[in-house]
Short mmCIF file of N, CA, C and O in Angstrom, two decimals:
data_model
loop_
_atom_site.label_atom_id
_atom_site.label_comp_id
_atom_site.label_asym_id
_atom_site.label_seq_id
_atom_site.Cartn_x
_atom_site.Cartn_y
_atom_site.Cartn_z
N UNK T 1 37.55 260.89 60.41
CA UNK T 1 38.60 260.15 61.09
C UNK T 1 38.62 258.68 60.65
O UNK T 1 39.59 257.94 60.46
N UNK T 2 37.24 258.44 60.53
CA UNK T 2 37.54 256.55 60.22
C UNK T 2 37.92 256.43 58.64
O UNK T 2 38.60 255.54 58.14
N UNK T 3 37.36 257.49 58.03
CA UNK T 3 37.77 257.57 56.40
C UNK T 3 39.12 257.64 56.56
O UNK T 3 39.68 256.56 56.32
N UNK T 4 39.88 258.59 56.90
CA UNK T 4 41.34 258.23 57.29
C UNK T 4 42.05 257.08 57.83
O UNK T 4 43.15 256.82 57.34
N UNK T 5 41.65 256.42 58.67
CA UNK T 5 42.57 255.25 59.04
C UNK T 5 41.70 254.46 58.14
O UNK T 5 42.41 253.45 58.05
N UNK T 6 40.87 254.26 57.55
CA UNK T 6 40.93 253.05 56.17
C UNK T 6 41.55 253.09 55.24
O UNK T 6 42.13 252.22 54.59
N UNK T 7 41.43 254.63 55.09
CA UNK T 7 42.45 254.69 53.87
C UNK T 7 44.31 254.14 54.11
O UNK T 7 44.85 253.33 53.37
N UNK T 8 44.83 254.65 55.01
CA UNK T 8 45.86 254.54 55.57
C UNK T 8 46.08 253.06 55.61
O UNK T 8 47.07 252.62 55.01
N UNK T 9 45.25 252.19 56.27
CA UNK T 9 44.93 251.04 56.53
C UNK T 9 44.91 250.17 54.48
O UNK T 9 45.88 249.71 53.89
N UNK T 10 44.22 250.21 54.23
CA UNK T 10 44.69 250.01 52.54
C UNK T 10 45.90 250.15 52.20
O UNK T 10 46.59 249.19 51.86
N UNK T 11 46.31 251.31 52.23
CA UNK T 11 47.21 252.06 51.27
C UNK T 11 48.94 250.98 52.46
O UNK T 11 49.92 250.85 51.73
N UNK T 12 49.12 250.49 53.67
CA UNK T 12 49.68 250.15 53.77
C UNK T 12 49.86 248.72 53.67
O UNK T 12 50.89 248.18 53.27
N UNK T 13 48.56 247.99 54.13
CA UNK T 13 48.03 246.81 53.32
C UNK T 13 48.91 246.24 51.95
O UNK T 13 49.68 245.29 51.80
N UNK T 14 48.31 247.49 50.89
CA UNK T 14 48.58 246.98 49.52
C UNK T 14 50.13 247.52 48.93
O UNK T 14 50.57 247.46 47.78
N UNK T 15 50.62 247.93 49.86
CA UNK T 15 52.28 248.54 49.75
C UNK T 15 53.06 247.37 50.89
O UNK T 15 54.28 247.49 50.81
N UNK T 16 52.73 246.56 51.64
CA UNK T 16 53.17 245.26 52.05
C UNK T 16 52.88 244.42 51.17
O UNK T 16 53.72 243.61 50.80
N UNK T 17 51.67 244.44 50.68
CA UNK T 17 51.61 243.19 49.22
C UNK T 17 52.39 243.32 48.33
O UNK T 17 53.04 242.35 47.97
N UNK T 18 52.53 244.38 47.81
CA UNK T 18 53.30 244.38 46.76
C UNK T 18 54.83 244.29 46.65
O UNK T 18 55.45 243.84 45.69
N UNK T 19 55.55 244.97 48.25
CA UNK T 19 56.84 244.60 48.72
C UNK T 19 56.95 243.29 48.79
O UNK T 19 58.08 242.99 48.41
N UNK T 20 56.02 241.87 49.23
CA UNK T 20 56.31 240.96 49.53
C UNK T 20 56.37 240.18 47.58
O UNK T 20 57.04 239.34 46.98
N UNK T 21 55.40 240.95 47.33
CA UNK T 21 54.92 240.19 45.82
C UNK T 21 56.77 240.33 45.01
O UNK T 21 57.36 239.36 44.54
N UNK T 22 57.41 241.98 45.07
CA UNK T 22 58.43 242.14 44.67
C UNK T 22 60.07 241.30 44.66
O UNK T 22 60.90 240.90 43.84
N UNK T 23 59.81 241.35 46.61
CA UNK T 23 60.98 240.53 47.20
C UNK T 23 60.70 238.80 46.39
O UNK T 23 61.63 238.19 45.87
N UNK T 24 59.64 238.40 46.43
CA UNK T 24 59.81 237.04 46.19
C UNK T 24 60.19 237.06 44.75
O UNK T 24 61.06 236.26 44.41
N UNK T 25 59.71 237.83 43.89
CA UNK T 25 59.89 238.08 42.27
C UNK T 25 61.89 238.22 42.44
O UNK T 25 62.61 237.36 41.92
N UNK T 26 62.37 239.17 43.07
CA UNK T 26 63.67 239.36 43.03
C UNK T 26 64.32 238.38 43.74
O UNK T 26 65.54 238.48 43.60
N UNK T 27 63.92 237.30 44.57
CA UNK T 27 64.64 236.45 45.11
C UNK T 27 65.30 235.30 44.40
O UNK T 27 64.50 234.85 43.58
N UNK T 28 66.41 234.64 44.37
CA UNK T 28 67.27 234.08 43.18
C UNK T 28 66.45 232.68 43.13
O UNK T 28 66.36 232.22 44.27
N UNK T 29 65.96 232.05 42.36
CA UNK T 29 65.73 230.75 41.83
C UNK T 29 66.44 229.75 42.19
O UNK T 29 67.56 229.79 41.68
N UNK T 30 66.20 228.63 43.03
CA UNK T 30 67.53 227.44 42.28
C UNK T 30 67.23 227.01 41.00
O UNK T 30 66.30 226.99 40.20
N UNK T 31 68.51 226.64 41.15
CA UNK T 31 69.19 225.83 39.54
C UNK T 31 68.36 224.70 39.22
O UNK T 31 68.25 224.00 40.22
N UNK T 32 67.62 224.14 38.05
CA UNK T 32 66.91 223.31 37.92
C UNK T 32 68.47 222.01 37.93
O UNK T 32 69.55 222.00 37.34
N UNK T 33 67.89 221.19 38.79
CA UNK T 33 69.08 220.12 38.35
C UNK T 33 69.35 219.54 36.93
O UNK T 33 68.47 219.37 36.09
N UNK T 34 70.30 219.34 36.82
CA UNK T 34 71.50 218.95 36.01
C UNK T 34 70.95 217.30 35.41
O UNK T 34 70.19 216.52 35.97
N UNK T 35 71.62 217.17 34.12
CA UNK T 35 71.71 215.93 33.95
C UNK T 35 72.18 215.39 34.35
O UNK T 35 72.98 215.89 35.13
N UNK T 36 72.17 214.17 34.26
CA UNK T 36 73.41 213.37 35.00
C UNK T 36 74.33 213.15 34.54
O UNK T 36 74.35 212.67 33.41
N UNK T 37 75.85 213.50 35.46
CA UNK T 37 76.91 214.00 33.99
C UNK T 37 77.37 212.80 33.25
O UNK T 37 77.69 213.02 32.08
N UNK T 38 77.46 211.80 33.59
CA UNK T 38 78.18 210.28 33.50
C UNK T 38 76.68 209.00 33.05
O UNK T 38 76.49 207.94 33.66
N UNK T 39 76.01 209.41 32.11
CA UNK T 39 74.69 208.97 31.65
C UNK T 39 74.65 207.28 31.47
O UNK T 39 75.04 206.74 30.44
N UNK T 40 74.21 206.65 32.44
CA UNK T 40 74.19 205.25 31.59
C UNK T 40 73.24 204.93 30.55
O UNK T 40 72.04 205.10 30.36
N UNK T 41 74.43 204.30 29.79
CA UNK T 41 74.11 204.17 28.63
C UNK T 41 72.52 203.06 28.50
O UNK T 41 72.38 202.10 29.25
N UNK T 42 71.74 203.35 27.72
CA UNK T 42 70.30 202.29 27.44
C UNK T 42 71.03 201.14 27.41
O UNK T 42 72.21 201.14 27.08
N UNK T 43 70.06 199.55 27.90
CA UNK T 43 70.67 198.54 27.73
C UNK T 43 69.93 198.16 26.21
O UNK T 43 69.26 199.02 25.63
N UNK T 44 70.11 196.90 25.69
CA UNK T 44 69.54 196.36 24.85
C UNK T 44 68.29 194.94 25.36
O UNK T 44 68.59 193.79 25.71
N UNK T 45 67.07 195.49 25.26
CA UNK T 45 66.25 194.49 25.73
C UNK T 45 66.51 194.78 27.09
O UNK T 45 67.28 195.66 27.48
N UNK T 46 65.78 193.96 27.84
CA UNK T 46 65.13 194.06 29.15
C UNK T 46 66.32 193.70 29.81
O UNK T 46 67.36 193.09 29.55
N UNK T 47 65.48 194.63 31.30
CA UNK T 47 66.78 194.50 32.23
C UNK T 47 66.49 193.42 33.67
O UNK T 47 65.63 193.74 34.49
N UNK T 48 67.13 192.43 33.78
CA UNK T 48 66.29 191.60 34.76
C UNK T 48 66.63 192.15 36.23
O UNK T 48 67.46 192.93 36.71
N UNK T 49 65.62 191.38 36.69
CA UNK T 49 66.17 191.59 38.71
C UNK T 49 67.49 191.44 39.14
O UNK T 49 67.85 192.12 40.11
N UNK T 50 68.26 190.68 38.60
CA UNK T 50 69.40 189.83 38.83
C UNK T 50 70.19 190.94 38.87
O UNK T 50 71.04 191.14 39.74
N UNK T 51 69.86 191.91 37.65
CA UNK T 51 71.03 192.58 37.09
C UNK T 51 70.78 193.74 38.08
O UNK T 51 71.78 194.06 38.72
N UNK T 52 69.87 194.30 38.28
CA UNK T 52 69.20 195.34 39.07
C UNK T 52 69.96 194.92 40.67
O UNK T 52 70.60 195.82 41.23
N UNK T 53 69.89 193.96 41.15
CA UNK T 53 70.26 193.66 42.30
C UNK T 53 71.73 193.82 42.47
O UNK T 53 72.24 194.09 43.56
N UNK T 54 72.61 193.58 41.04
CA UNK T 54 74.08 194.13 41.26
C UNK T 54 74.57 195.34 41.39
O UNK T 54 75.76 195.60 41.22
N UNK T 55 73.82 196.07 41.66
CA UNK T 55 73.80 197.96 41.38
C UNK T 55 73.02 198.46 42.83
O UNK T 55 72.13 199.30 42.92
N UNK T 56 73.62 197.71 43.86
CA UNK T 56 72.61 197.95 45.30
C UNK T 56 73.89 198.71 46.09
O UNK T 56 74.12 198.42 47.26
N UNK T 57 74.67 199.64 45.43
CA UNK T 57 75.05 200.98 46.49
C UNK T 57 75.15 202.06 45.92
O UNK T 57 75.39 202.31 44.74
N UNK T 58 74.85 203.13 47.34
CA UNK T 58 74.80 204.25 47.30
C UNK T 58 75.63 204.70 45.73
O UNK T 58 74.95 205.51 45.10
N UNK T 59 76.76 204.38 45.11
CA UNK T 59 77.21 205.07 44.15
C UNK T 59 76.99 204.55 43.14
O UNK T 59 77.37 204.92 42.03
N UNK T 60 76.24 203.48 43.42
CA UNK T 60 76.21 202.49 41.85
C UNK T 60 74.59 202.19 42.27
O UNK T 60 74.51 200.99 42.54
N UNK T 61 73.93 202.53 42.35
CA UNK T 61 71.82 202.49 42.65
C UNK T 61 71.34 202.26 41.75
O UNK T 61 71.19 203.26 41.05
N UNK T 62 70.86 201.09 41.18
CA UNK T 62 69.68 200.70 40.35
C UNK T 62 68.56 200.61 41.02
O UNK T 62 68.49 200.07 42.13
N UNK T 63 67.57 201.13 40.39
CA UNK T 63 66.08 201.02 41.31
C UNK T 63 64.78 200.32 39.83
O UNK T 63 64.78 201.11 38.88
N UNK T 64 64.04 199.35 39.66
CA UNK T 64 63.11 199.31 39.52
C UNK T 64 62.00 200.05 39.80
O UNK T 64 61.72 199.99 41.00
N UNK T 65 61.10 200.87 39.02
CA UNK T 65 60.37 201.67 39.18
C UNK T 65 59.10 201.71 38.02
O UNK T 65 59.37 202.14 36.90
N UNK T 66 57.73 201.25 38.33
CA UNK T 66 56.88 201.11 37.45
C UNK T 66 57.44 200.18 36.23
O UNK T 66 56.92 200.67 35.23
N UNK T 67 57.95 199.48 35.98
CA UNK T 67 58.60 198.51 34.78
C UNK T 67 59.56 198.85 34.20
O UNK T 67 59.96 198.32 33.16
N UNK T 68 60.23 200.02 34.89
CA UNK T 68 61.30 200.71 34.29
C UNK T 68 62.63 200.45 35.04
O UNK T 68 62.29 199.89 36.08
N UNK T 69 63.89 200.57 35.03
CA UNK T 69 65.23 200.71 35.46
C UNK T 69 65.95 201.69 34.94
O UNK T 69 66.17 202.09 33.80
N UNK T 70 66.32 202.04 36.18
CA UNK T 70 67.03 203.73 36.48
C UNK T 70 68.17 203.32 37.64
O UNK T 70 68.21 202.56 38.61
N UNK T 71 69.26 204.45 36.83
CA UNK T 71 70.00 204.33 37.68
C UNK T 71 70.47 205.70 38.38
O UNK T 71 70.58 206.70 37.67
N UNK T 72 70.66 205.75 39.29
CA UNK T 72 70.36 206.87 40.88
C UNK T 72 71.28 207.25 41.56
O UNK T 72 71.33 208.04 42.51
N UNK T 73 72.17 206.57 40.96
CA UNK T 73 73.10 206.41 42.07
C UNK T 73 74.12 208.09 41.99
O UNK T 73 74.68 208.57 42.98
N UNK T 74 74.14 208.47 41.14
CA UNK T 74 74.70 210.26 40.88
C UNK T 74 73.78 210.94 41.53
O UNK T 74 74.10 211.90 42.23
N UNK T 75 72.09 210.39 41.34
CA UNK T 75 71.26 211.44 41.66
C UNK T 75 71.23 211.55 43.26
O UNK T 75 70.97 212.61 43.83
N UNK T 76 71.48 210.44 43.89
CA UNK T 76 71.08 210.05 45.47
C UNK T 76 71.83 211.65 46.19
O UNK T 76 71.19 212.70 46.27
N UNK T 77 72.48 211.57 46.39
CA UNK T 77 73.46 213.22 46.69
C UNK T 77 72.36 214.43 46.73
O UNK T 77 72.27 215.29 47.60
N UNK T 78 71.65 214.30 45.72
CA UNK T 78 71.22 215.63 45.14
C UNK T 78 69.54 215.63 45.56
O UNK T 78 68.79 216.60 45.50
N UNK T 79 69.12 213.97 46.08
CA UNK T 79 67.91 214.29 46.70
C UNK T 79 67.66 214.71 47.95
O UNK T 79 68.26 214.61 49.02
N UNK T 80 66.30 215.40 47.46
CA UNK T 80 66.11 215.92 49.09
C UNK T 80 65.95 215.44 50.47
O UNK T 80 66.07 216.14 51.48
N UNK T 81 65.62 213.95 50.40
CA UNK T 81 65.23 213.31 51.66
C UNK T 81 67.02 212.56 51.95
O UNK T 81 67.82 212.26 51.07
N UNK T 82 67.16 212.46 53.16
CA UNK T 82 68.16 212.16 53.73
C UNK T 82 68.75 210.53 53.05
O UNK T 82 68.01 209.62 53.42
N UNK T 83 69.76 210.11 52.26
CA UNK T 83 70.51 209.36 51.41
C UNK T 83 70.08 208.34 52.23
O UNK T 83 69.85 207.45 51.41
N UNK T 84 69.74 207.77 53.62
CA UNK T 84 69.10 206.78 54.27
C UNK T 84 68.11 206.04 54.09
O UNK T 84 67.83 204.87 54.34
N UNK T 85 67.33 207.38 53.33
CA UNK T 85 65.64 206.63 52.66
C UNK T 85 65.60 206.32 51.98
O UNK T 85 64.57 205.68 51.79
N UNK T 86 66.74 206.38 50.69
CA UNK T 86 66.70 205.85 49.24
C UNK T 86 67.67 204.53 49.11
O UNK T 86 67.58 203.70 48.20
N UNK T 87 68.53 204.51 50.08
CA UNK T 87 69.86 203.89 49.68
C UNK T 87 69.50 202.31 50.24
O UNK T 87 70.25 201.50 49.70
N UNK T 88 68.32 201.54 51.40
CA UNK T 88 68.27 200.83 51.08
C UNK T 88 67.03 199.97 49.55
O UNK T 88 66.67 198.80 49.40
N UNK T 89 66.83 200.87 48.96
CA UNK T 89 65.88 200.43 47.93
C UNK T 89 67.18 200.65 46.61
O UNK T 89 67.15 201.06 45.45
N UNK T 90 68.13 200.18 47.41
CA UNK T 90 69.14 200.48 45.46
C UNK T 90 69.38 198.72 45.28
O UNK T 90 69.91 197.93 46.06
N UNK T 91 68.90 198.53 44.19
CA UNK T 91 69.27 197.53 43.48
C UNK T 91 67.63 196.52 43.91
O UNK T 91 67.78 195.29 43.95
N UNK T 92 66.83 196.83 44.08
CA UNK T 92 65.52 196.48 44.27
C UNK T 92 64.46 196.64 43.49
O UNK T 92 64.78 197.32 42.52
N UNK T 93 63.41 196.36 43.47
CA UNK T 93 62.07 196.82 43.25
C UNK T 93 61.33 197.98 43.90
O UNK T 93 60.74 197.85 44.97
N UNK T 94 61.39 199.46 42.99
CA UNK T 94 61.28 200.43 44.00
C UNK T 94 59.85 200.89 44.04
O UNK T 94 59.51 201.69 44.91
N UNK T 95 58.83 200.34 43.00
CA UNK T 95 57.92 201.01 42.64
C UNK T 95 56.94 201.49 44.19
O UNK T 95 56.91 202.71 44.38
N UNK T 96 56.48 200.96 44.82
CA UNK T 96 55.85 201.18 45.66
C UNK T 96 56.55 202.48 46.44
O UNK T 96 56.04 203.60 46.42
N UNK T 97 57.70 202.21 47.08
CA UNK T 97 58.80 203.06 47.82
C UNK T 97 58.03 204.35 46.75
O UNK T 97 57.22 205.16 47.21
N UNK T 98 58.53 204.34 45.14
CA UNK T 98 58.67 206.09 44.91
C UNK T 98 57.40 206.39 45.00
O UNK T 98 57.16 207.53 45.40
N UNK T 99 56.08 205.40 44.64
CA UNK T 99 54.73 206.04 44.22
C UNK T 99 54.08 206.79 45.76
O UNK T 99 53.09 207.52 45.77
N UNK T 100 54.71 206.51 46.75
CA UNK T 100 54.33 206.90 47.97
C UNK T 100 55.08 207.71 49.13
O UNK T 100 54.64 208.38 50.06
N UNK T 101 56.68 207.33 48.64
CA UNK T 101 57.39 208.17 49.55
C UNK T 101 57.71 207.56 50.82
O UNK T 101 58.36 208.12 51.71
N UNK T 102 57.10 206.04 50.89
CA UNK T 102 56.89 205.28 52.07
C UNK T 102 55.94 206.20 53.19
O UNK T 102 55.80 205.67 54.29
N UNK T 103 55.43 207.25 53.00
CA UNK T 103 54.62 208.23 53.73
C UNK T 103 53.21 208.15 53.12
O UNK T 103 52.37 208.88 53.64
N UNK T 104 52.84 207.37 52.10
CA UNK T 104 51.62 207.29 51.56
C UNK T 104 51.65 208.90 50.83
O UNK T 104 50.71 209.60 51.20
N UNK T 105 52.49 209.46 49.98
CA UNK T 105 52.68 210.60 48.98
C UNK T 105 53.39 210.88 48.23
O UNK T 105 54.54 211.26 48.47
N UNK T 106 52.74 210.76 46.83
CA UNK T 106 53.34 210.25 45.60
C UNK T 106 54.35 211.51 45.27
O UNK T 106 54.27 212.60 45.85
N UNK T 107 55.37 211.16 44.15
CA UNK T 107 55.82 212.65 44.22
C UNK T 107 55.55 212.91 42.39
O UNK T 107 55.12 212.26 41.44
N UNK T 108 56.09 214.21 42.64
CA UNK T 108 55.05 215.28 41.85
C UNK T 108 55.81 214.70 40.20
O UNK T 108 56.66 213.82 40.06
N UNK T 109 55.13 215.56 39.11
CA UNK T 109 55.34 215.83 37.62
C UNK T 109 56.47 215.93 37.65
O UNK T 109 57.11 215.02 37.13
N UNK T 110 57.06 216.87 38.16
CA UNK T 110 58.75 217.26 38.20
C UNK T 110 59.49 216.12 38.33
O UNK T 110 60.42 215.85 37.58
N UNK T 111 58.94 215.07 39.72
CA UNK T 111 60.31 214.00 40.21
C UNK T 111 60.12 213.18 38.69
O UNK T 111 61.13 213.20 37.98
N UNK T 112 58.92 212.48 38.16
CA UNK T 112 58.57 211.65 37.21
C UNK T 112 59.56 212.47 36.11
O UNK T 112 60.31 211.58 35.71
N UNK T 113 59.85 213.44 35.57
CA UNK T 113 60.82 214.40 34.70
C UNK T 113 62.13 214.29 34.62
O UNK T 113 62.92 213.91 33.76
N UNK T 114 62.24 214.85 36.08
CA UNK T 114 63.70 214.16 36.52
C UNK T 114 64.13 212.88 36.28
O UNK T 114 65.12 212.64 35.59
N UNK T 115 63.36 211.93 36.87
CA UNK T 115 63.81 210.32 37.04
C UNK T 115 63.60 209.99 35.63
O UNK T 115 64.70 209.52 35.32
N UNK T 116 62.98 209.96 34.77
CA UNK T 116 63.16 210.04 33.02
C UNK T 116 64.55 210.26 32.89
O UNK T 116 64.84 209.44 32.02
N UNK T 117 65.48 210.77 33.16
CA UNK T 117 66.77 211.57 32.60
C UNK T 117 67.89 210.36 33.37
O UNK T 117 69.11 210.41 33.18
N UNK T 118 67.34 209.45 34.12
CA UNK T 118 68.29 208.20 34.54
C UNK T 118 67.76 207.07 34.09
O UNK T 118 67.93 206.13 34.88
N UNK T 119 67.15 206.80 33.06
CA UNK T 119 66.18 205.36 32.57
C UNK T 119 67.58 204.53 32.07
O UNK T 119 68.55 204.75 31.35
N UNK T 120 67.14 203.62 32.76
CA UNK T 120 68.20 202.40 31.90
C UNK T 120 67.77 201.70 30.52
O UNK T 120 68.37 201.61 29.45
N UNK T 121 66.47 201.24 30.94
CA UNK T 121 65.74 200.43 30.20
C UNK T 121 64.50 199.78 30.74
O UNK T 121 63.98 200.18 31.78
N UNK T 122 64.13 198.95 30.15
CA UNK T 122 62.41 198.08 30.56
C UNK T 122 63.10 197.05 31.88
O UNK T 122 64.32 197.00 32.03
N UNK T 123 62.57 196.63 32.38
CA UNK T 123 62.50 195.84 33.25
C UNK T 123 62.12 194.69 33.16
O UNK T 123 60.95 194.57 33.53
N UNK T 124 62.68 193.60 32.78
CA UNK T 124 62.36 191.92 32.13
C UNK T 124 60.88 191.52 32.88
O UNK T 124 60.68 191.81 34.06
N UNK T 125 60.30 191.12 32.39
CA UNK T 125 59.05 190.74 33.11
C UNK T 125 58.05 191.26 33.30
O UNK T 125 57.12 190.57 33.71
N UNK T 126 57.87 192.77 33.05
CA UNK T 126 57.24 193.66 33.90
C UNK T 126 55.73 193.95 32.96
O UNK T 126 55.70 193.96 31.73
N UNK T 127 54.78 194.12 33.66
CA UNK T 127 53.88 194.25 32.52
C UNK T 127 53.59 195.36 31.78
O UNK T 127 53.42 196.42 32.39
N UNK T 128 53.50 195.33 30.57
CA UNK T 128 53.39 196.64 29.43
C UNK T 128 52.53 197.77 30.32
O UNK T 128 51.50 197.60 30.97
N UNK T 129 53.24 198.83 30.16
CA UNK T 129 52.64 200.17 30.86
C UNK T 129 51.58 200.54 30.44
O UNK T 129 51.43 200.63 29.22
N UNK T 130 50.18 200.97 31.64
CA UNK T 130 49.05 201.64 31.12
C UNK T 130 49.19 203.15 30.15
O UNK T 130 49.85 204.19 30.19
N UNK T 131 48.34 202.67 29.45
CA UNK T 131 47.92 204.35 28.92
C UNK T 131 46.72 204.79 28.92
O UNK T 131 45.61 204.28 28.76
N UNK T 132 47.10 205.79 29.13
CA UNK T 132 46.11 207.23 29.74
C UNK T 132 45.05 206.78 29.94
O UNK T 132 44.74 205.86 29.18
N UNK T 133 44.17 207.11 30.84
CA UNK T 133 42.56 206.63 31.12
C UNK T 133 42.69 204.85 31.23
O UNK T 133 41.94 204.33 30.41
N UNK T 134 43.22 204.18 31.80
CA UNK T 134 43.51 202.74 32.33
C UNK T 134 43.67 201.43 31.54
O UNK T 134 43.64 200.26 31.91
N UNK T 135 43.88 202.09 30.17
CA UNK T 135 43.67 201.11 29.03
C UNK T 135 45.15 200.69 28.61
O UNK T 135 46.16 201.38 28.49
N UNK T 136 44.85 198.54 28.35
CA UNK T 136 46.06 198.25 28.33
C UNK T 136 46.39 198.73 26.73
O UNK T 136 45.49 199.42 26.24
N UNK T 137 47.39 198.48 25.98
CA UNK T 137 47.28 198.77 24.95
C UNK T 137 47.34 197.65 23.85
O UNK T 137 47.22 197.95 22.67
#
């Protein structure tokens, strides 16, 4: 009798695993986002605060970020946190804001991927970026 309900006990076990393993395999993907369709163009040479600070709305978002300038303002729509949390850091100095989330949590490989695909240019002033293992170059 107990050899029977273990077995039973397994055999439905590993036929729920594998239904769940299946359903998630067949469940549809989202769409990796999109470029941004309307790309600003690279500037030439550095981009100062000044200029960064003229690009402070929701449809027009420049953000400073690690010595870099990006512009956001297509992407803001399409992020996940509510357009409230990003929209007053447009046309600012964002680095702190993205490295933490203002929650003290950085965001992942992917966002750093993404936000690559809106680079304006360098950021006037800013100091030359570390590489790998903490060394200036």
């Amino acid at each position: 009798m107990n050899r029977r309900l273990f077995v039973a006990a397994t055999l439905v076990f590993w036929l729920t695993t594998a239904g769940i393993w299946l359903a998630s395999w067949l469940a549809p993907r989202p769409a990796p986002p999109a470029a941004p369709a309307e790309v600003v163009a690279p500037v030439e040479g550095p981009v100062t605060l000044a200029e960064v600070a003229r690009h402070n709305r929701p449809g027009d978002c420049w953000m400073a970020i690690r010595g870099e300038v990006y512009a956001l303002g297509e992407y803001l729509p399409d992020h996940p946190a509510e357009p409230g949390l990003l929209e007053p850091w447009c046309g600012r100095e964002a680095t702190e804001a993205y490295e933490t989330k203002t929650r003290g949590r950085p965001h992942s490989r992917r966002a750093d991927k993404l936000l690559a695909l809106y680079r304006v240019g360098p950021l006037a002033g800013a100091p030359a970026p570390h590489q790998e293992g903490g060394k200036q170059p």
